Amino acid sequence: MSNEPQQETHEVLQSLIWENDALSLLDQRLLPEETVYLRLTTPQDVWEAIRELKVRGAPAIGIAAAYGVVLGVRGLSGSAADWAAEVSRHAEHLATSRPTAVNLFWALDRMKARAQELASLGIAPAEAIEALLDEAKRIQAEDEETNRLIGEHALTLFKDGMGVLTHCNAGGLATAKYGTALAPFYLALEQGIKLKVFADETRPVLQGARLTAFELQRAGVDVTLICDNMAGHVMSKGWIQAVIVGTDRVAANGDVANKIGTYGVAVLARAHGIPFYVASPLSTIDLSTPTGAGIPIEERHPDEVTAGFGKRTAPQGVAVYNPAFDVTPGELVTAIITEKGIVTAPYEENLRKLFE
Amino acid sequence: MSNEPQQETHEVLQSLIWENDALSLLDQRLLPEETVYLRLTTPQDVWEAIRELKVRGAPAIGIAAAYGVVLGVRGLSGSAADWAAEVSRHAEHLATSRPTAVNLFWALDRMKARAQELASLGIAPAEAIEALLDEAKRIQAEDEETNRLIGEHALTLFKDGMGVLTHCNAGGLATAKYGTALAPFYLALEQGIKLKVFADETRPVLQGARLTAFELQRAGVDVTLICDNMAGHVMSKGWIQAVIVGTDRVAANGDVANKIGTYGVAVLARAHGIPFYVASPLSTIDLSTPTGAGIPIEERHPDEVTAGFGKRTAPQGVAVYNPAFDVTPGELVTAIITEKGIVTAPYEENLRKLFE
């Protein structure tokens, strides 16, 4: 294993910070080369940041949008009803920034509902704005709390000295803090438990190299970057005792949609007798989708594969298949780790119990 | 699947062509963006081309070196013995161009032996040069014939309409023509047998994207490029009926060293009930290495992973593990395809028989 000259600043990066009446947002497009916080002061600033992927990760997008609503109604006077209508107007605009992120709509609905509630109580705008900001902060705090709980449950599965492999980025950058799959690594660091993390680079967009390796290294977690195709080799060397990944959607039967390549890692883990864990908040478990077969797989532009980093690395005109996600069958999933605890098979039955 | 605008020139690229008293060599470093043939006229030209990886692939390097010797003794007069000594001098210099390629030493030894033979027969330099050139052409022709035979044997395993996945580049660019693992695809094309090839891009150096996709597309083979981490997903979709790869060394027990990621593909193939084939000339089977455990795994520079595309895609200072090869245990290998036929388990016994 080779180390390049090591930097020694250890800090947990936060993607979203409310400070000085504005939203400080880490521009994720520039990572890992530059760490730049943008100061967003209007709903339109937030709309553009979401649209242009300066912020990514469903929970992080929802939190950003909630603060965006607050930015839109600062300094307003007039009636409580007018103020609540203005909240709705900004929320509806912010909802158009990205079409598919469920947390975005959920967070904006929550902000609108809170504004209606405040208006119906006849609370004046000057006072209501503080309550609305508190709601946005609560959304962020709850996300952090959810992730911390996932991390605590996950950490019970890991022991000092273990090697743990992860794929893509389900980290603090995608959420309020800690992330989902990466949460146990941050908690282990806080508690002095030594884990050796291997991060798949995650082609084609390299979220593992650009984001996971970056945020874990910054925090002082022992992380080693590998190419996706090295996962089997490091498992065969006995370096990996567990795999943990995030997820974009869990079906009712425990099938897990996640970044392309997750399925291959799950098959390799099974072949080596290594447990395969999925970190998932309850909000990502979709009981209305019976199996993974019902989860649509987004196919993306060939350029991501053929010319992903400013240089063309494949012939012009070549056929490319570029699915963004794959589905790992529930039978390859050792456990799903939620904020309410660790769920094992039979998933059909045990996932349903989480919501009872 | 997406196709970029398709070019329609179909030709099989050759990496090495002797023409007009010089060696025309395809500069592989510029592929796939530029197809440039270099005209090499001196042994030093060839030495530099090998050293600087303008030519790669063990058989191609051996062939280039053989022609390099010929380039060194053109136009010489004097005694037959002096001429043979000059052949040896050039061969010894060319052998320093790369330290590990076995075919390089083998080809140069053969050229030296041929020169000694010609000298001992008292054949004058002017006449002997033609015989020496014939020897170099024979090395090239024999490699082509070996590959054609491997291709013919391999093709008996494939049927019209099959999807076949390959990893890295064991193609015509690495050999005189056809390649080893890619040979059946060229023969299928000649015979009108339709195969659908999937090429892993093969991080970190992307030989699959830069070379395999390139040479197959040029030849008119139906090839689709995927990222390495998509192999499991395309197998799960039922698109792959066989895997075929090349090899850098086969141990006596059938363990196979090949480009990093090959082992993961073999595990995935086994999990999906897909046969996993290895194309190997006899010269690559090393009975003196009992098992794969005896094959050293070269570890390469972290830059290949962290800044491989001319742009930095991972944080400064991050730890990287970058093995160039892995070992696939013989028990995952369905068959090894040689110029002398198809070998199956028990490999210990059946590989030995090839050399009896």
XYZ file of C-alpha atoms in Angstrom:
712
model
C 0.000 0.000 0.000
C 1.346 3.411 -0.879
C 0.730 6.639 0.933
C 1.194 9.898 -0.819
C 2.550 12.680 1.428
C -0.075 12.905 4.183
C -1.841 16.057 5.210
C -2.570 16.340 8.905
C -5.677 18.509 9.257
C -8.498 16.399 10.637
C -11.981 17.789 10.467
C -15.432 16.473 9.698
C -16.718 18.456 6.737
C -20.327 19.576 6.857
C -22.094 20.166 3.600
C -24.608 22.683 5.027
C -24.115 25.291 7.760
C -26.590 28.057 8.684
C -24.540 31.048 9.814
C -24.839 34.847 9.733
C -28.357 34.733 8.268
C -27.233 32.749 5.246
C -26.676 29.163 4.136
C -23.033 28.174 3.791
C -22.946 25.336 1.296
C -19.945 23.193 0.396
C -19.615 23.140 -3.406
C -19.323 19.379 -4.017
C -18.561 19.785 -7.708
C -15.111 21.147 -6.861
C -14.141 18.289 -4.502
C -11.572 16.969 -3.848
C -9.416 19.610 -5.477
C -11.031 22.616 -3.813
C -13.015 23.063 -0.608
C -15.186 26.080 -1.262
C -18.193 27.163 0.790
C -20.740 29.226 -1.102
C -22.731 31.855 0.806
C -26.358 31.514 -0.350
C -28.655 34.416 0.576
C -31.730 33.972 -1.627
C -34.077 31.098 -2.570
C -32.814 31.441 -6.135
C -29.227 30.848 -4.941
C -30.423 27.619 -3.332
C -32.464 26.611 -6.385
C -29.385 26.956 -8.577
C -27.121 25.128 -6.123
C -29.466 22.129 -6.159
C -30.018 22.244 -9.914
C -26.288 22.445 -10.665
C -25.393 19.630 -8.214
C -23.345 21.899 -5.971
C -25.264 20.027 -3.281
C -26.167 16.351 -3.797
C -27.537 13.525 -1.693
C -31.245 13.361 -1.010
C -31.169 14.412 2.685
C -28.757 17.289 1.992
C -30.974 18.583 -0.813
C -34.026 18.573 1.444
C -32.202 20.509 4.147
C -30.861 23.059 1.648
C -34.363 23.645 0.280
C -35.786 24.141 3.779
C -33.244 26.896 4.425
C -34.018 28.289 0.977
C -37.611 28.904 2.043
C -36.397 30.763 5.135
C -34.148 32.954 2.969
C -37.185 33.940 0.890
C -39.307 35.369 3.708
C -36.791 37.222 5.829
C -37.691 40.864 6.421
C -41.272 40.435 5.218
C -44.020 42.335 6.988
C -47.740 42.331 6.217
C -50.353 39.817 7.409
C -49.583 36.337 8.676
C -51.642 34.898 5.798
C -49.658 36.827 3.168
C -46.456 35.622 4.766
C -47.571 31.961 4.672
C -48.563 32.380 1.012
C -45.088 33.682 0.296
C -43.582 30.621 1.993
C -45.676 28.414 -0.301
C -44.618 30.340 -3.387
C -40.916 29.891 -2.625
C -41.417 26.245 -1.688
C -43.148 25.540 -4.974
C -40.339 27.140 -6.926
C -37.658 25.294 -4.973
C -39.472 22.007 -5.664
C -38.734 22.482 -9.374
C -34.972 22.423 -8.827
C -34.751 18.643 -9.136
C -37.570 16.365 -10.135
C -36.778 13.056 -8.445
C -35.389 13.702 -4.966
C -38.167 12.603 -2.600
C -36.618 14.315 0.430
C -36.847 17.647 -1.389
C -40.653 17.528 -1.597
C -40.951 16.101 1.890
C -38.874 18.904 3.420
C -40.706 21.628 1.489
C -44.126 20.214 2.458
C -43.017 20.258 6.045
C -41.953 23.916 5.780
C -45.271 24.891 4.159
C -47.254 23.062 6.837
C -45.302 24.792 9.585
C -45.922 28.204 7.992
C -49.661 27.489 7.741
C -49.685 26.486 11.370
C -47.895 29.664 12.419
C -50.242 31.796 10.305
C -53.332 30.133 11.703
C -52.078 31.021 15.178
C -51.914 34.645 13.969
C -48.221 34.937 14.730
C -46.709 38.011 13.083
C -44.066 37.528 10.362
C -41.224 39.023 12.423
C -41.760 36.366 15.060
C -42.791 33.550 12.717
C -39.555 33.731 10.732
C -37.628 32.522 13.787
C -40.022 29.615 14.217
C -39.649 28.728 10.540
C -35.860 28.835 10.774
C -36.149 26.541 13.799
C -38.118 24.096 11.637
C -35.350 24.031 9.016
C -32.763 23.521 11.748
C -34.926 20.723 13.166
C -34.997 18.950 9.784
C -31.220 19.144 9.720
C -30.854 18.046 13.347
C -33.249 15.137 12.866
C -31.271 13.954 9.857
C -28.089 14.128 11.900
C -29.795 12.225 14.720
C -31.100 9.554 12.310
C -27.602 9.071 10.944
C -26.037 8.963 14.383
C -28.494 6.249 15.414
C -27.759 4.278 12.233
C -24.064 4.666 12.997
C -24.495 3.461 16.585
C -26.446 0.382 15.510
C -23.932 -0.335 12.726
C -20.985 0.039 15.059
C -22.273 -2.857 17.196
C -21.479 -5.040 14.161
C -17.849 -3.903 13.885
C -14.875 -4.687 16.103
C -11.565 -2.942 16.636
C -9.098 -3.860 13.890
C -11.658 -4.867 11.281
C -11.313 -4.012 7.597
C -14.556 -2.619 6.152
C -15.236 -1.969 2.472
C -17.698 0.621 1.184
C -18.882 1.595 -2.291
C -19.917 5.052 -3.573
C -20.619 7.881 -1.093
C -23.244 7.520 1.590
C -21.401 9.958 3.777
C -21.679 13.213 5.619
C -21.535 15.129 2.348
C -24.850 13.586 1.274
C -26.596 14.309 4.573
C -26.638 16.716 7.529
C -23.708 14.911 9.163
C -22.165 11.429 9.475
C -23.959 9.995 6.455
C -25.599 6.597 6.594
C -23.051 3.940 5.582
C -20.155 6.122 6.722
C -21.711 7.021 10.089
C -20.158 4.060 11.968
C -16.694 5.118 10.759
C -17.083 8.586 12.290
C -18.470 7.150 15.522
C -15.661 4.568 15.686
C -13.171 7.422 15.388
C -14.907 9.331 18.236
C -14.792 6.185 20.383
C -11.219 5.191 19.563
C -12.253 2.017 17.719
C -9.787 1.386 14.897
C -11.331 0.377 11.593
C -9.489 0.092 8.304
C -11.787 1.384 5.593
C -11.409 0.478 1.915
C -13.249 2.824 -0.454
C -14.142 1.643 -3.975
C -13.520 4.544 -6.334
C -16.955 3.940 -7.910
C -16.819 4.451 -11.644
C -17.907 6.230 -13.674
C -18.429 9.354 -11.543
C -15.887 8.374 -8.854
C -17.952 9.353 -5.804
C -15.818 6.956 -3.787
C -12.544 8.594 -4.806
C -13.777 12.176 -4.940
C -16.080 12.210 -1.910
C -15.779 9.155 0.375
C -11.972 9.010 0.413
C -11.965 12.777 0.762
C -14.352 13.138 3.680
C -12.962 10.149 5.606
C -9.375 11.301 5.127
C -10.296 14.816 6.285
C -11.868 13.362 9.405
C -8.808 11.255 10.178
C -10.390 7.877 9.387
C -7.910 5.248 8.107
C -9.084 4.975 4.480
C -7.465 3.275 1.500
C -8.690 3.958 -2.015
C -8.986 1.089 -4.499
C -10.419 0.682 -7.978
C -13.756 -1.133 -8.072
C -12.179 -4.172 -9.722
C -9.759 -4.625 -6.794
C -12.516 -5.420 -4.265
C -12.381 -9.181 -4.924
C -8.599 -9.221 -4.634
C -8.524 -7.405 -1.275
C -11.250 -9.744 0.013
C -9.207 -12.771 -1.075
C -6.252 -11.398 0.895
C -8.374 -11.486 4.074
C -8.331 -7.725 4.549
C -12.124 -7.235 4.637
C -14.352 -8.403 7.494
C -17.496 -6.482 6.530
C -19.040 -4.466 3.707
C -21.392 -1.540 4.340
C -23.165 0.559 1.704
C -25.994 3.078 1.520
C -29.085 2.754 -0.632
C -31.395 4.741 -2.863
C -34.400 2.516 -2.267
C -35.141 -0.660 -0.319
C -38.065 -2.735 -1.633
C -40.506 -4.488 0.699
C -38.706 -7.823 0.228
C -35.292 -6.417 1.152
C -33.999 -5.967 -2.405
C -31.669 -2.965 -2.384
C -31.139 -0.430 -5.164
C -27.832 1.393 -4.875
C -25.021 2.786 -7.021
C -23.920 0.547 -9.887
C -21.378 -1.996 -8.685
C -23.024 -2.627 -5.329
C -24.450 -5.927 -6.571
C -21.015 -7.163 -7.657
C -19.589 -6.296 -4.236
C -22.443 -8.222 -2.583
C -21.734 -11.326 -4.705
C -18.018 -11.105 -3.864
C -18.801 -10.672 -0.157
C -20.992 -13.781 -0.190
C -18.280 -15.779 -2.003
C -15.777 -14.817 0.718
C -18.153 -15.333 3.669
C -18.091 -11.592 4.469
C -21.270 -9.964 5.871
C -22.895 -7.388 3.582
C -24.705 -4.559 5.406
C -26.977 -1.832 4.054
C -27.424 1.418 6.000
C -30.879 2.869 5.367
C -33.043 5.453 7.114
C -36.712 4.482 7.332
C -37.473 7.176 4.748
C -35.612 5.122 2.127
C -37.571 1.913 2.727
C -40.413 1.782 0.222
C -42.987 -0.836 1.228
C -45.085 0.103 -1.808
C -42.445 -1.427 -4.095
C -42.768 -5.199 -3.579
C -39.411 -6.260 -5.102
C -36.313 -4.844 -6.763
C -37.793 -5.686 -10.159
C -40.089 -2.697 -9.659
C -37.253 -0.225 -9.200
C -36.424 1.608 -12.436
C -32.701 1.723 -13.295
C -31.619 5.119 -14.600
C -29.306 4.919 -17.628
C -26.904 7.809 -18.019
C -24.914 9.455 -20.799
C -22.049 7.465 -22.426
C -19.743 10.450 -21.917
C -19.476 9.607 -18.224
C -17.697 6.406 -19.264
C -15.863 7.511 -22.407
C -14.698 10.990 -21.432
C -15.414 11.365 -17.753
C -12.501 13.464 -16.668
C -11.801 15.942 -19.390
C -9.896 13.434 -21.499
C -11.346 10.988 -23.986
C -10.447 7.441 -22.893
C -12.507 5.351 -25.314
C -12.980 5.369 -29.075
C -15.463 7.724 -30.723
C -18.734 6.050 -31.578
C -18.319 3.028 -29.312
C -21.478 1.533 -27.819
C -21.697 2.102 -24.067
C -23.998 0.714 -21.403
C -24.057 3.051 -18.410
C -26.620 2.112 -15.763
C -26.403 4.347 -12.664
C -27.780 1.766 -10.239
C -28.170 -1.937 -9.743
C -30.332 -4.080 -7.494
C -28.896 -6.417 -4.875
C -31.330 -9.209 -3.991
C -32.345 -9.326 -0.336
C -30.859 -12.812 0.021
C -27.362 -11.318 -0.340
C -28.057 -8.700 2.361
C -26.901 -9.816 5.816
C -28.725 -6.960 7.585
C -30.359 -3.571 6.967
C -29.374 -0.995 9.561
C -31.969 1.703 10.323
C -32.358 4.380 12.987
C -34.820 2.011 14.717
C -32.363 -0.875 14.812
C -30.917 -3.728 12.792
C -33.256 -5.712 10.561
C -32.476 -9.193 9.250
C -34.363 -11.665 7.050
C -37.178 -12.442 6.550
C -37.298 -8.847 5.234
C -40.867 -9.020 3.949
C -42.027 -9.427 7.524
C -39.352 -7.564 9.466
C -39.259 -4.383 7.368
C -43.035 -4.040 7.743
C -42.701 -4.229 11.537
C -40.543 -1.066 11.503
C -43.547 0.965 10.449
C -46.099 -0.547 12.851
C -27.570 0.962 -24.470
C -26.409 4.118 -26.171
C -24.439 4.385 -29.349
C -22.484 7.484 -30.097
C -22.432 8.423 -33.813
C -20.904 5.333 -35.440
C -17.904 5.387 -37.724
C -18.009 2.883 -40.547
C -14.392 2.057 -41.388
C -13.758 -1.577 -40.525
C -10.181 -2.755 -40.422
C -8.094 -5.022 -38.255
C -5.259 -2.934 -36.874
C -1.820 -4.523 -36.792
C 0.629 -3.307 -34.207
C 3.758 -4.288 -36.224
C 4.325 -4.223 -39.996
C 7.664 -4.762 -41.764
C 7.621 -2.602 -44.886
C 10.139 -0.691 -47.015
C 13.097 -1.948 -45.004
C 11.729 -0.556 -41.759
C 9.413 -1.488 -38.903
C 6.088 0.344 -38.908
C 4.886 0.368 -35.327
C 1.504 1.526 -34.072
C 2.056 3.973 -31.195
C -0.257 2.483 -28.557
C 0.224 5.358 -26.139
C -1.825 7.616 -28.407
C -4.796 5.248 -28.764
C -7.700 5.642 -29.085
C -7.452 9.323 -29.910
C -4.787 9.007 -32.603
C -3.705 6.145 -34.859
C -0.082 6.894 -35.640
C 2.419 4.459 -37.162
C 6.038 5.202 -36.323
C 8.721 4.293 -38.882
C 11.573 2.655 -36.929
C 14.872 2.307 -38.832
C 17.474 1.568 -36.127
C 17.778 -0.812 -33.140
C 17.813 2.248 -30.896
C 14.430 3.343 -32.327
C 13.054 -0.064 -31.348
C 14.728 0.006 -27.932
C 13.050 3.337 -27.182
C 9.670 2.222 -28.520
C 9.692 -0.766 -26.127
C 11.011 1.224 -23.177
C 8.454 3.992 -23.636
C 5.532 1.539 -24.037
C 4.791 2.628 -27.604
C 4.545 -1.130 -28.094
C 3.164 -3.318 -25.265
C 2.057 -6.922 -24.904
C 4.661 -9.633 -24.436
C 4.423 -11.225 -27.932
C 4.429 -7.837 -29.695
C 7.531 -6.762 -27.776
C 9.376 -9.936 -28.784
C 8.516 -9.424 -32.440
C 9.554 -5.763 -32.373
C 12.922 -6.701 -30.835
C 13.538 -9.369 -33.485
C 13.067 -6.778 -36.226
C 15.263 -4.407 -34.212
C 18.157 -6.859 -34.558
C 17.648 -6.976 -38.328
C 17.696 -3.174 -38.499
C 21.111 -3.187 -36.787
C 22.947 -5.368 -39.305
C 21.624 -4.153 -42.627
C 24.375 -3.067 -45.033
C 27.132 -4.716 -43.008
C 29.983 -6.367 -44.868
C 33.035 -8.127 -43.372
C 33.280 -11.718 -42.178
C 30.327 -13.903 -41.264
C 31.699 -14.189 -37.715
C 31.920 -10.401 -37.298
C 28.364 -10.102 -38.566
C 27.086 -12.664 -36.061
C 28.917 -10.859 -33.242
C 27.174 -7.650 -34.284
C 23.791 -9.417 -34.120
C 24.602 -10.485 -30.542
C 25.646 -6.979 -29.571
C 22.355 -5.482 -30.775
C 20.343 -8.305 -29.206
C 22.004 -7.745 -25.853
C 21.234 -4.046 -25.973
C 17.607 -4.625 -27.003
C 17.203 -7.055 -24.084
C 17.764 -4.136 -21.688
C 14.698 -2.284 -22.973
C 12.338 -4.004 -20.519
C 13.350 -6.302 -17.732
C 10.383 -8.633 -17.247
C 8.901 -9.533 -20.637
C 9.873 -13.192 -21.137
C 9.037 -13.148 -24.843
C 11.614 -10.412 -25.378
C 14.530 -12.620 -24.264
C 13.114 -15.643 -26.016
C 12.855 -13.815 -29.366
C 16.321 -12.290 -29.058
C 17.890 -15.642 -28.152
C 16.279 -17.108 -31.207
C 17.691 -14.359 -33.439
C 21.189 -14.833 -31.974
C 21.013 -18.587 -32.484
C 19.933 -18.136 -36.082
C 22.824 -15.709 -36.757
C 25.320 -18.177 -35.249
C 23.912 -20.904 -37.430
C 24.206 -18.755 -40.569
C 27.754 -17.722 -39.653
C 28.827 -21.310 -39.023
C 27.600 -22.160 -42.508
C 29.920 -19.408 -43.778
C 27.081 -17.478 -45.398
C 28.117 -13.951 -46.310
C 26.406 -11.017 -44.560
C 24.639 -9.768 -47.694
C 22.864 -13.079 -48.022
C 22.513 -13.813 -44.322
C 20.588 -10.616 -43.666
C 17.691 -11.948 -45.737
C 17.702 -15.188 -43.779
C 17.732 -13.235 -40.507
C 14.828 -11.086 -41.668
C 12.988 -14.286 -42.533
C 13.550 -15.491 -38.958
C 11.954 -12.310 -37.550
C 9.047 -12.687 -39.971
C 8.726 -16.310 -38.877
C 8.490 -15.279 -35.198
C 5.700 -12.898 -36.163
C 3.954 -15.453 -38.386
C 4.169 -18.151 -35.719
C 2.613 -15.809 -33.165
C -0.199 -15.060 -35.591
C -0.667 -18.780 -36.210
C -0.662 -19.554 -32.462
C -3.342 -16.931 -31.936
C -5.403 -18.136 -34.878
C -5.334 -21.662 -33.448
C -6.328 -20.377 -30.011
C -9.145 -18.462 -31.690
C -10.333 -21.530 -33.592
C -10.394 -23.677 -30.478
C -12.109 -20.928 -28.495
C -14.704 -20.398 -31.182
C -15.914 -24.004 -30.767
C -17.118 -22.892 -27.327
C -19.186 -19.972 -28.639
C -22.477 -19.981 -30.522
C -24.139 -17.414 -32.746
C -25.969 -14.834 -30.660
C -23.970 -15.300 -27.469
C -22.879 -12.435 -25.258
C -19.227 -12.709 -24.236
C -17.476 -10.546 -21.669
C -13.744 -9.807 -21.665
C -11.452 -7.895 -19.322
C -8.327 -5.848 -20.170
C -6.705 -6.220 -23.623
C -5.479 -9.583 -24.852
C -5.972 -8.492 -28.417
C -4.260 -8.014 -31.722
C -2.504 -4.931 -30.397
C -0.617 -7.068 -27.858
C 0.398 -9.702 -30.426
C 1.200 -10.194 -34.125
C -2.504 -10.420 -34.984
C -5.814 -11.589 -33.497
C -4.595 -11.589 -29.902
C -5.345 -14.471 -27.575
C -8.644 -13.805 -25.789
C -9.876 -11.603 -28.649
C -8.915 -14.064 -31.410
C -12.289 -15.881 -31.419
C -14.077 -12.552 -31.937
C -12.090 -11.832 -35.109
C -12.604 -15.365 -36.395
C -16.319 -15.193 -35.608
C -16.502 -12.019 -37.664
C -14.712 -13.721 -40.591
C -17.139 -16.642 -40.361
C -20.306 -14.587 -39.970
C -20.947 -15.798 -36.414
C -22.585 -12.991 -34.448
C -21.217 -12.465 -30.954
C -22.064 -9.565 -28.686
C -18.898 -8.578 -26.850
C -18.873 -6.632 -23.584
C -15.530 -5.020 -22.764
C -14.708 -4.067 -19.161
C -12.960 -0.709 -19.241
C -10.290 -2.111 -16.868
C -9.238 0.506 -14.370
C -6.881 2.040 -13.639
C -5.119 2.157 -17.031
C -8.280 1.499 -19.076
C -6.812 -1.011 -21.520
C -10.353 -2.282 -22.107
C -11.677 1.151 -23.071
C -8.587 2.427 -24.850
C -7.476 -0.739 -26.653
C -10.035 -3.581 -26.629
C -13.068 -1.435 -27.443
C -10.947 0.394 -29.990
C -9.547 -2.584 -31.894
C -12.827 -4.530 -31.876
C -14.813 -1.517 -33.035
C -12.299 -0.861 -35.822
C -12.659 -4.455 -36.969
C -16.447 -4.250 -36.996
C -17.034 -6.524 -33.991
C -20.211 -5.731 -31.998
C -18.634 -4.380 -28.797
C -20.191 -2.560 -25.848
C -18.040 -0.794 -23.298
C -18.921 -1.018 -19.609
C -17.252 0.009 -16.366
C -15.709 -2.878 -14.440
C -18.325 -2.595 -11.705
C -21.150 -3.188 -14.230
C -20.065 -6.768 -15.048
C -22.222 -8.333 -12.323
C -25.249 -6.305 -13.387
C -25.002 -7.294 -17.072
C -24.565 -10.936 -16.028
C -27.671 -10.714 -13.825
C -29.616 -9.417 -16.840
C -28.747 -12.631 -18.718
C -26.681 -10.839 -21.357
C -23.479 -12.859 -20.846
C -23.092 -16.534 -21.826
C -19.293 -16.756 -21.519
C -16.266 -14.870 -20.218
C -12.866 -15.051 -21.926
C -9.653 -13.373 -20.776
C -5.934 -13.553 -21.509
C -3.233 -14.247 -18.944
C 0.243 -13.192 -17.916
C 1.144 -16.523 -16.333
C -0.604 -19.845 -15.755
C 0.765 -21.890 -12.832
C 1.098 -25.671 -12.997
C -2.148 -26.150 -11.037
C -4.190 -23.930 -13.372
C -4.115 -20.792 -11.227
C -4.175 -17.808 -13.576
C -2.468 -14.449 -13.100
C -4.032 -11.695 -15.171
C -4.901 -8.006 -15.035
C -6.411 -6.835 -11.733
C -10.162 -7.444 -11.704
C -10.014 -10.773 -13.503
C -10.559 -12.667 -10.245
C -13.701 -10.650 -9.471
C -15.089 -11.404 -12.930
C -14.385 -15.129 -12.378
C -16.270 -15.102 -9.050
C -19.224 -13.310 -10.677
C -19.210 -15.775 -13.596
C -19.317 -18.722 -11.185
C -22.191 -17.114 -9.222
C -24.187 -16.759 -12.460
C -23.320 -20.205 -13.867
C -21.367 -18.635 -16.741
C -18.256 -20.448 -18.064
C -14.963 -18.642 -17.494
C -12.316 -19.269 -20.171
C -8.630 -18.313 -20.262
C -6.824 -17.992 -23.606
C -3.145 -18.849 -23.201
C -0.353 -19.772 -25.592
C 1.879 -22.587 -24.315
C 4.650 -20.030 -23.809
C 2.590 -18.456 -20.984
C 2.093 -21.708 -19.069
C 4.796 -21.951 -16.425
C 5.031 -25.475 -15.027
C 7.917 -24.368 -12.797
C 5.483 -22.253 -10.734
C 3.411 -24.820 -8.779
C 0.517 -22.502 -7.736
C -0.669 -18.923 -8.039
C 0.759 -18.199 -4.589
C 4.188 -18.239 -6.242
C 3.313 -15.499 -8.735
C 4.492 -12.070 -7.546
C 1.880 -9.310 -7.817
C 3.316 -6.038 -9.119
C 2.091 -2.978 -7.211
C 2.019 0.229 -9.204
C 2.070 3.965 -8.534
C -0.953 5.560 -6.750
C -1.115 8.221 -9.469
C -2.666 5.687 -11.842
C -5.679 5.625 -9.499
C -5.736 9.186 -8.187
C -4.892 11.166 -11.320
C -5.158 8.740 -14.191
C -7.077 10.876 -16.627
C -4.928 13.964 -16.532
C -7.139 15.358 -13.805
C -6.821 14.690 -10.107
C -9.866 12.652 -9.003
C -8.919 11.749 -5.426
C -7.671 13.734 -2.455
C -3.980 14.536 -2.042
C -2.230 12.225 0.359
C -4.847 9.480 0.355
C -3.607 5.920 0.838
C -3.973 3.850 -2.330
C -3.617 0.136 -3.004
C -2.897 -0.434 -6.698
C -2.042 -4.036 -7.561
C -1.621 -4.570 -11.329
C -2.615 -8.236 -11.303
C -4.607 -10.761 -9.363
C -4.704 -14.551 -9.294
C -7.798 -16.548 -10.227
C -7.751 -20.019 -8.668
C -7.856 -22.869 -11.173
C -11.124 -24.114 -9.676
C -12.896 -21.031 -11.101
C -11.444 -21.654 -14.588
C -13.779 -23.654 -16.833
C -11.096 -24.238 -19.475
C -7.705 -22.980 -20.660
C -7.551 -22.575 -24.431
C -4.125 -23.111 -26.033
C -2.859 -23.481 -29.589
C -2.753 -27.235 -28.927
C -6.370 -27.409 -27.831
C -8.710 -26.890 -24.893
C -7.534 -28.018 -21.463
C -9.888 -28.648 -18.541
C -9.360 -29.786 -14.938
C -7.498 -31.554 -13.454
C -5.010 -28.888 -14.582
C -2.044 -30.286 -12.665
C -2.205 -33.340 -14.900
C -3.623 -31.938 -18.110
C -1.358 -28.906 -18.453
C 1.697 -31.162 -18.082
C 0.432 -33.344 -20.942
C 0.628 -30.344 -23.300
C 4.402 -30.384 -23.037
C 4.926 -34.146 -23.390
